[in-house]
mmCIF file of N, CA and C in Angstrom:
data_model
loop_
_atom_site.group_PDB
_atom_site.id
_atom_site.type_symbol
_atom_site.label_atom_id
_atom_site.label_comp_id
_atom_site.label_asym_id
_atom_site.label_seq_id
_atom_site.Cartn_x
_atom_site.Cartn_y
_atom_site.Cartn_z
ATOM 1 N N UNK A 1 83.349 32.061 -47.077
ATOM 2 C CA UNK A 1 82.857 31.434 -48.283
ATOM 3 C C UNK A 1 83.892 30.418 -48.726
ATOM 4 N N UNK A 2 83.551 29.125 -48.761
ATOM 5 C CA UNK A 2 84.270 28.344 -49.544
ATOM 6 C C UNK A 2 83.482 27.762 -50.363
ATOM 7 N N UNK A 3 84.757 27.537 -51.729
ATOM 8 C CA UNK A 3 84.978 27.175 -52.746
ATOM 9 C C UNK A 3 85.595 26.379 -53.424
ATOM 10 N N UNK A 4 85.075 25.171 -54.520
ATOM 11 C CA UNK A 4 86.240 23.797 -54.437
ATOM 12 C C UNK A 4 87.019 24.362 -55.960
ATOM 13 N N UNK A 5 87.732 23.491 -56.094
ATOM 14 C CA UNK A 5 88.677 23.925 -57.110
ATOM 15 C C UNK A 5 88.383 23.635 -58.024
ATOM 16 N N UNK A 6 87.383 22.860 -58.487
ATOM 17 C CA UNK A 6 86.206 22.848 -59.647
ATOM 18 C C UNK A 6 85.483 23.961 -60.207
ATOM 19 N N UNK A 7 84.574 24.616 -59.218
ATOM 20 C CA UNK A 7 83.997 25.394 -59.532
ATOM 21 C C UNK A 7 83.936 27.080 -59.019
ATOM 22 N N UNK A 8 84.938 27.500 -58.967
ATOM 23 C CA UNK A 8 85.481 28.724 -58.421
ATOM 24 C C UNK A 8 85.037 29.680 -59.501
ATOM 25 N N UNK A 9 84.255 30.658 -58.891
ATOM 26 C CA UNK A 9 83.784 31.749 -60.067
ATOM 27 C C UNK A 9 85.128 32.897 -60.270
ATOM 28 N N UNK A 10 86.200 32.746 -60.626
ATOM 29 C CA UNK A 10 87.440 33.297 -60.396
ATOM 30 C C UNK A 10 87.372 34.350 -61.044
ATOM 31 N N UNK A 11 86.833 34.051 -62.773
ATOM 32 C CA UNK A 11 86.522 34.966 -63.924
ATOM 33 C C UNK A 11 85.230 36.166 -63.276
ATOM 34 N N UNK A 12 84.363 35.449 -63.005
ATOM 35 C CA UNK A 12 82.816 36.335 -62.425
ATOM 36 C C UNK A 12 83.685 37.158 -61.351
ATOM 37 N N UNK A 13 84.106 36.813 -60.218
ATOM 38 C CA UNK A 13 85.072 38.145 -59.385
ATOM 39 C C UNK A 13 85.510 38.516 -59.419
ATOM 40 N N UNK A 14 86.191 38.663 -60.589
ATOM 41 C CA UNK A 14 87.194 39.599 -60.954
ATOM 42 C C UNK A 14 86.569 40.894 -62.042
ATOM 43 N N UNK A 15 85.271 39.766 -62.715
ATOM 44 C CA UNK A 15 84.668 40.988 -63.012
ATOM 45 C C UNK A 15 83.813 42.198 -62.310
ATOM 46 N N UNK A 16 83.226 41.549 -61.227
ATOM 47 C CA UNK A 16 82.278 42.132 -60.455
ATOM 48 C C UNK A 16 83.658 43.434 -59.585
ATOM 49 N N UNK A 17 84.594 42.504 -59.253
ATOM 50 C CA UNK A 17 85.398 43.667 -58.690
ATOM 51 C C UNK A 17 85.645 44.583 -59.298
ATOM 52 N N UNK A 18 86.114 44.376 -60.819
ATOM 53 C CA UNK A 18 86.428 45.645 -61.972
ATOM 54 C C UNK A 18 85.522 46.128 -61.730
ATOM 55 N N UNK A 19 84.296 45.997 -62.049
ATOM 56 C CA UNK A 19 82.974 46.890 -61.963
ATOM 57 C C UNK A 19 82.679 47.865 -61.191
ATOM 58 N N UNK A 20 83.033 47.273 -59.857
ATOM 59 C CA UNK A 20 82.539 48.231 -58.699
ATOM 60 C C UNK A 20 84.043 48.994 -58.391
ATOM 61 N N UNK A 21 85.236 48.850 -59.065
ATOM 62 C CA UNK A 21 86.001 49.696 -59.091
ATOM 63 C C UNK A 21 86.095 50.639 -60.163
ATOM 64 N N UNK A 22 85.805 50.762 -60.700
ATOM 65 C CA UNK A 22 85.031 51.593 -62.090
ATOM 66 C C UNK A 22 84.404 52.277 -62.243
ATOM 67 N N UNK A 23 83.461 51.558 -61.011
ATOM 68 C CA UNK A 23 81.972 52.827 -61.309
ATOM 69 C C UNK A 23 81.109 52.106 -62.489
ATOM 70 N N UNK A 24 81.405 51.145 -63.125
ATOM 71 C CA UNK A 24 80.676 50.810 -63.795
ATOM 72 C C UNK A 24 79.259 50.129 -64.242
ATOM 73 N N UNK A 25 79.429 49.939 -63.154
ATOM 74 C CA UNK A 25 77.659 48.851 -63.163
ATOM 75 C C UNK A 25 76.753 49.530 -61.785
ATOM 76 N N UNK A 26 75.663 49.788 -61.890
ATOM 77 C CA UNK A 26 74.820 49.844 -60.879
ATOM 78 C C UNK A 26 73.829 48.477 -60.452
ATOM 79 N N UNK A 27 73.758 47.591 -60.717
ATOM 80 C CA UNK A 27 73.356 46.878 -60.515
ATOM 81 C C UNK A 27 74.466 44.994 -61.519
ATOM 82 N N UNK A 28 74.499 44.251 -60.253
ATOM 83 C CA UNK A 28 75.128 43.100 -60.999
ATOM 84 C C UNK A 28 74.357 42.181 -60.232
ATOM 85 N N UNK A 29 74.888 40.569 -61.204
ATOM 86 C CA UNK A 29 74.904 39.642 -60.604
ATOM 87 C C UNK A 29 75.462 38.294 -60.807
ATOM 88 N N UNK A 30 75.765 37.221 -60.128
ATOM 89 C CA UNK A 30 76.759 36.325 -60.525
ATOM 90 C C UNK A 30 76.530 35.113 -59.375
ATOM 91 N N UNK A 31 76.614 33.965 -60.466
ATOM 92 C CA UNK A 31 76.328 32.459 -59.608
ATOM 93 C C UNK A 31 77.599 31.219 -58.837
ATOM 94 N N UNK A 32 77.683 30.781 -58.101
ATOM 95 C CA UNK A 32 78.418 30.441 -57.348
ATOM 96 C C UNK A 32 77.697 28.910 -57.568
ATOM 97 N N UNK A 33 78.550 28.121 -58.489
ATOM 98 C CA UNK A 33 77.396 26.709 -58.848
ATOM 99 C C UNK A 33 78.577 26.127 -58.020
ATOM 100 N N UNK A 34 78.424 25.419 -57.149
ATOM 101 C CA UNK A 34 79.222 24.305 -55.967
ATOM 102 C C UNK A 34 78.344 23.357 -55.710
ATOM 103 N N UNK A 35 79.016 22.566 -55.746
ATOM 104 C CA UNK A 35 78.602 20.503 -55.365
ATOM 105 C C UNK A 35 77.681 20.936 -54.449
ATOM 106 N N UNK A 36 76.491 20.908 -54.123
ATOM 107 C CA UNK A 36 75.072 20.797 -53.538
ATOM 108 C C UNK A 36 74.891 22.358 -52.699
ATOM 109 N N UNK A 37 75.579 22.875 -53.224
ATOM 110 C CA UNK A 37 75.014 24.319 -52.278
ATOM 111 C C UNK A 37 75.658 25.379 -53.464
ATOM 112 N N UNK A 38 74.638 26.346 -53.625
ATOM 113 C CA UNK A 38 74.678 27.382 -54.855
ATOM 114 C C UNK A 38 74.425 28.577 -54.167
ATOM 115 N N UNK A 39 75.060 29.819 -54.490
ATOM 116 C CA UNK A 39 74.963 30.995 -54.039
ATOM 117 C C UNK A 39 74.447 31.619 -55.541
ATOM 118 N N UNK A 40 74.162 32.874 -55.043
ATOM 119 C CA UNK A 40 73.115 33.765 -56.357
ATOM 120 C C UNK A 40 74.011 35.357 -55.351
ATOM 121 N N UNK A 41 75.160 35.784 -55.988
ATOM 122 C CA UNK A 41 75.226 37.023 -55.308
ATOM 123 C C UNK A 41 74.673 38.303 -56.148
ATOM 124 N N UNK A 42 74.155 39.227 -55.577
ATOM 125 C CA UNK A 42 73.595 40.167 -56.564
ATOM 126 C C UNK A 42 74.000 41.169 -55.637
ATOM 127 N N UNK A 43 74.171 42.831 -56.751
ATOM 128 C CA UNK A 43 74.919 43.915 -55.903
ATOM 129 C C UNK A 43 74.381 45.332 -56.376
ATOM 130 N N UNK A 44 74.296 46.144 -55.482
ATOM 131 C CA UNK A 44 73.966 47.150 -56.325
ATOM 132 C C UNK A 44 73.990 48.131 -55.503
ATOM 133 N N UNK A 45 74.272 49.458 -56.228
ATOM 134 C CA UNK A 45 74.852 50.892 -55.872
ATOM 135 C C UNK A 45 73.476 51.567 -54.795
ATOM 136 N N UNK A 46 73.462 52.138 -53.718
ATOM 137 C CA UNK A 46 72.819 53.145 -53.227
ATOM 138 C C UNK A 46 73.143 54.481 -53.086
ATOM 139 N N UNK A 47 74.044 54.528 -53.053
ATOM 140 C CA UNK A 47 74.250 55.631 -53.073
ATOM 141 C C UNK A 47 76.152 55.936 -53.785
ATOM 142 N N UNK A 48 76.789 56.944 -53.596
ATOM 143 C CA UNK A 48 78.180 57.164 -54.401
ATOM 144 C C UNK A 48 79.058 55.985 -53.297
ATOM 145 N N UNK A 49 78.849 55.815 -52.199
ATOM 146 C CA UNK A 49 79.944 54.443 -51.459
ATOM 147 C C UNK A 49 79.252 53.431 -50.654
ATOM 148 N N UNK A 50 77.671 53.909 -50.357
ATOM 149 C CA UNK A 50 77.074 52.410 -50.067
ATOM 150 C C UNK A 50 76.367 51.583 -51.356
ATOM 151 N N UNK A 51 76.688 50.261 -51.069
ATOM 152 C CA UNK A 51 76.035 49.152 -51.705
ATOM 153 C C UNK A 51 75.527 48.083 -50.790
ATOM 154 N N UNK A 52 74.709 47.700 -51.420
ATOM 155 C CA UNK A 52 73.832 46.370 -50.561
ATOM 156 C C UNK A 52 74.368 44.809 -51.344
ATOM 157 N N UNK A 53 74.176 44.041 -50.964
ATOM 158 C CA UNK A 53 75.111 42.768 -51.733
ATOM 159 C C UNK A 53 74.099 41.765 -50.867
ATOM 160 N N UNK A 54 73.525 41.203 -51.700
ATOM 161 C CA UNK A 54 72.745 39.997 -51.758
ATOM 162 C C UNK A 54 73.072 38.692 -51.799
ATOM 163 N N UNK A 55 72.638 37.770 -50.974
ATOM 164 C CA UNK A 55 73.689 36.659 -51.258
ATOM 165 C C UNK A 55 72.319 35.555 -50.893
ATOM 166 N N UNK A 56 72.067 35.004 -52.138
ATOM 167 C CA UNK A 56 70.731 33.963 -51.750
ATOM 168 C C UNK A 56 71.156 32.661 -51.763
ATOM 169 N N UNK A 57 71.405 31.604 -50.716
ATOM 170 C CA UNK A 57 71.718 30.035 -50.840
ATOM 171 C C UNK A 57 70.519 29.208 -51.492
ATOM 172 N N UNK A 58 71.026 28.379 -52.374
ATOM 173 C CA UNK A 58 69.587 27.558 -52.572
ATOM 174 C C UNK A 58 70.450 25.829 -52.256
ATOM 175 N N UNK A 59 69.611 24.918 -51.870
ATOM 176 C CA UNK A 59 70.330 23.317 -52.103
ATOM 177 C C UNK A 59 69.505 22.943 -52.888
ATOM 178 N N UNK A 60 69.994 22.393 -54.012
ATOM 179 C CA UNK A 60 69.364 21.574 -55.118
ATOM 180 C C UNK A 60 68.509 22.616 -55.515
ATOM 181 N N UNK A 61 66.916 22.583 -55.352
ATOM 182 C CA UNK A 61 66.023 23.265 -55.981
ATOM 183 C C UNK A 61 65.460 23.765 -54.716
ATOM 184 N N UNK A 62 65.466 23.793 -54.101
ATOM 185 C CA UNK A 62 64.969 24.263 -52.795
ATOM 186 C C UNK A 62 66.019 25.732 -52.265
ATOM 187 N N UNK A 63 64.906 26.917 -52.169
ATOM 188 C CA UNK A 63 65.659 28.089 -51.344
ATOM 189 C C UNK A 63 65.648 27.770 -49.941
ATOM 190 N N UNK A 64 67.156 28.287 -49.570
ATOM 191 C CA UNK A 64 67.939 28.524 -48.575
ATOM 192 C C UNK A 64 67.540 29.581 -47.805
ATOM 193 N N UNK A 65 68.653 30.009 -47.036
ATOM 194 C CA UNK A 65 69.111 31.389 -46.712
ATOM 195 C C UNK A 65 69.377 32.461 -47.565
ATOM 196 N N UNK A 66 68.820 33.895 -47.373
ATOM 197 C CA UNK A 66 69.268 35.025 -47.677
ATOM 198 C C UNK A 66 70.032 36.279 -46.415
ATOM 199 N N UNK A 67 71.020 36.671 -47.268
ATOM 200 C CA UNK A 67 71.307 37.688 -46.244
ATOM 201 C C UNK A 67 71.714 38.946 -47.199
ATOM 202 N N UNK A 68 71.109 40.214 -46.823
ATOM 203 C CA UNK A 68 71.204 40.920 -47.132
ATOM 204 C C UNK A 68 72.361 42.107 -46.376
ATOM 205 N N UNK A 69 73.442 42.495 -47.168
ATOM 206 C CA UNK A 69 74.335 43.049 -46.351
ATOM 207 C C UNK A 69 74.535 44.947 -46.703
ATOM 208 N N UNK A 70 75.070 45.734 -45.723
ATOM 209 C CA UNK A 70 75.078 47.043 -46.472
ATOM 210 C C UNK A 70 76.419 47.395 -46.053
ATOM 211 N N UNK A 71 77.167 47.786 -46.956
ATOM 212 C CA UNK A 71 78.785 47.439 -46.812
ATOM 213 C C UNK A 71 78.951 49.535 -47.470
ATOM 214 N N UNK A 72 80.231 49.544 -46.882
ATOM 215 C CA UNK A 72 81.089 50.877 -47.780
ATOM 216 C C UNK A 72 81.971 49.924 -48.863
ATOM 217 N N UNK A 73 81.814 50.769 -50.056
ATOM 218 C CA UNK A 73 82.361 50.083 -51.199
ATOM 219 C C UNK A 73 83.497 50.016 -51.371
ATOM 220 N N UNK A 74 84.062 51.289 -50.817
ATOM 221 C CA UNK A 74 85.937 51.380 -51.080
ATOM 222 C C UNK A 74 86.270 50.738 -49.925
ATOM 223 N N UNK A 75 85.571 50.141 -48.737
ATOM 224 C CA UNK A 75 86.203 49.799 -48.071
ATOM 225 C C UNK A 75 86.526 48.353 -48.286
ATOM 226 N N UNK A 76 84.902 47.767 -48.781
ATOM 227 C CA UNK A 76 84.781 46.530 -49.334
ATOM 228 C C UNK A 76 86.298 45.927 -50.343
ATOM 229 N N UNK A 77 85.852 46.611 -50.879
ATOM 230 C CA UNK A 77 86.602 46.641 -52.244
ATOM 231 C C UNK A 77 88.555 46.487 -51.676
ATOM 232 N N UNK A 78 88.978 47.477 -50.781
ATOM 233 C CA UNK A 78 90.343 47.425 -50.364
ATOM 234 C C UNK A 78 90.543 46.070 -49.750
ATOM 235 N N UNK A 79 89.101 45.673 -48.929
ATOM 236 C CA UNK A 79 89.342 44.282 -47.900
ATOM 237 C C UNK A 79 89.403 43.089 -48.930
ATOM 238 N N UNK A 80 88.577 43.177 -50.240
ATOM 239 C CA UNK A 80 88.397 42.039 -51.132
ATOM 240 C C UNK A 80 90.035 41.881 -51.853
ATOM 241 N N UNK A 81 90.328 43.144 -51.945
ATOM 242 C CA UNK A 81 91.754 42.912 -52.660
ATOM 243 C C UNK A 81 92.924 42.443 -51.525
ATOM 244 N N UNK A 82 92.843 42.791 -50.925
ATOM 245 C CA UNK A 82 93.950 42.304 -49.558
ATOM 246 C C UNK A 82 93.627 40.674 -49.775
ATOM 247 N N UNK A 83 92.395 40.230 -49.267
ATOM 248 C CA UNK A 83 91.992 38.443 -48.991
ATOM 249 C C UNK A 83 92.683 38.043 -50.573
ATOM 250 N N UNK A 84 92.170 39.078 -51.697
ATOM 251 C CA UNK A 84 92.266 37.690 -52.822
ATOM 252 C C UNK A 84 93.976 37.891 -53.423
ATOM 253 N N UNK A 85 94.874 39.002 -53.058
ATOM 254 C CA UNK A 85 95.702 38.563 -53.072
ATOM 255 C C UNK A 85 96.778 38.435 -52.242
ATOM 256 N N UNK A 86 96.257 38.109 -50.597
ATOM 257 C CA UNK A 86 96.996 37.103 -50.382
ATOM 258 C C UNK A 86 96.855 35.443 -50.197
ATOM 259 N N UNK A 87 95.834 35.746 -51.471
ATOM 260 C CA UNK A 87 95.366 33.935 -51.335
ATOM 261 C C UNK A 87 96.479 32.925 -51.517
ATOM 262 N N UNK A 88 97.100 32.976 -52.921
ATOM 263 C CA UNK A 88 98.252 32.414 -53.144
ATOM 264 C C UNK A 88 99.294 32.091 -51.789
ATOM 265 N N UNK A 89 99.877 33.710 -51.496
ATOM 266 C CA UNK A 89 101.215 33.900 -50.543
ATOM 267 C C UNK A 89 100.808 33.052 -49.666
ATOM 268 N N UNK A 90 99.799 33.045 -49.002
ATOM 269 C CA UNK A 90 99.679 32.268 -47.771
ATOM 270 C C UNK A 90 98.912 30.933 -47.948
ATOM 271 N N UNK A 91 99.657 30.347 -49.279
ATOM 272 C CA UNK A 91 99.194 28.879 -49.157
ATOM 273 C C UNK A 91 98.165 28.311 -50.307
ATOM 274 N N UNK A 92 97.304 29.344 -50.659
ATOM 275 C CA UNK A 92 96.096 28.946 -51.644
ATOM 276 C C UNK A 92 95.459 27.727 -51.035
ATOM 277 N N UNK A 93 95.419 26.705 -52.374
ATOM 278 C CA UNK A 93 94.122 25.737 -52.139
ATOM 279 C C UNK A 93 95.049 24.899 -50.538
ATOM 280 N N UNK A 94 96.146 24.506 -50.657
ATOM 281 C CA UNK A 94 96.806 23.538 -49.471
ATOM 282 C C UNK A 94 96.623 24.031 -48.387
ATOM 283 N N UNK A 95 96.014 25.101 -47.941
ATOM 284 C CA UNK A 95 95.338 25.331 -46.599
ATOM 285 C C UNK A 95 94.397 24.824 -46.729
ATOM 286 N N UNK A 96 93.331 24.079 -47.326
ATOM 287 C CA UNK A 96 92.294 23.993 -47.374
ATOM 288 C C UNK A 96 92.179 22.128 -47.921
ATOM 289 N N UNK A 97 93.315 21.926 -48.387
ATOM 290 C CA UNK A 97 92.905 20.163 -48.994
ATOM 291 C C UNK A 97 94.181 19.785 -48.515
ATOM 292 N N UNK A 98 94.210 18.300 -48.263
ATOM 293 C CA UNK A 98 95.252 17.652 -47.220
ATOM 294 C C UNK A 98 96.236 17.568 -49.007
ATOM 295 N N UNK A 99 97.162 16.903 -48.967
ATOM 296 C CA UNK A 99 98.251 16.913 -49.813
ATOM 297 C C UNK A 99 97.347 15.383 -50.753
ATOM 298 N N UNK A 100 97.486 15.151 -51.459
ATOM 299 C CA UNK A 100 97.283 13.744 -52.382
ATOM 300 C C UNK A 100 95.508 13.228 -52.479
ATOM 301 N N UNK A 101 94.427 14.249 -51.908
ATOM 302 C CA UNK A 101 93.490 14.088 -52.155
ATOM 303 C C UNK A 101 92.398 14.934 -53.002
#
């Protein structure tokens, strides 16, 4: 998944992560608004460690792709925290944008 430095749902993932580390929500959802391609992720509990996680693309007004995924949650959850913090250590956005553009 990439993301420009405009519109990074930084606040929305961090909540969705609290959530599903919590126990708190059985059902979420949260928008990914990016320069011509939009994600719609939606999530929700099946059982005490599976969840299904929805991820619908639309361009402009027109639907995309859906993929529907069925993940273990604590595992999810350990792999999401590893990626998002070693986003920074290993570079953050300058892996991703040349220097002065």
């Amino acid at each position: 998944m990439e993301l420009s430095t405009v519109c990074d749902p930084i606040e929305d993932l961090h909540q969705c992560t609290d959530d599903l580390t919590r126990g708190r929500t059985a059902y979420g959802k949260w928008d990914v608004d990016e320069e011509g391609c939009n994600c719609v992720f939606e999530y929700w509990a099946l059982s005490y460690r599976l969840m299904q996680l929805r991820i619908r693309k639309t361009y402009r007004w027109e639907e995309g792709e859906t993929f529907d995924l069925l993940f273990d949650k604590v595992d999810f959850l350990a792999e999401l925290k590893r990626i998002c913090c070693g986003f920074h250590p290993s570079g953050g956005w300058r892996n991703c944008y040349p220097e002065g553009s």
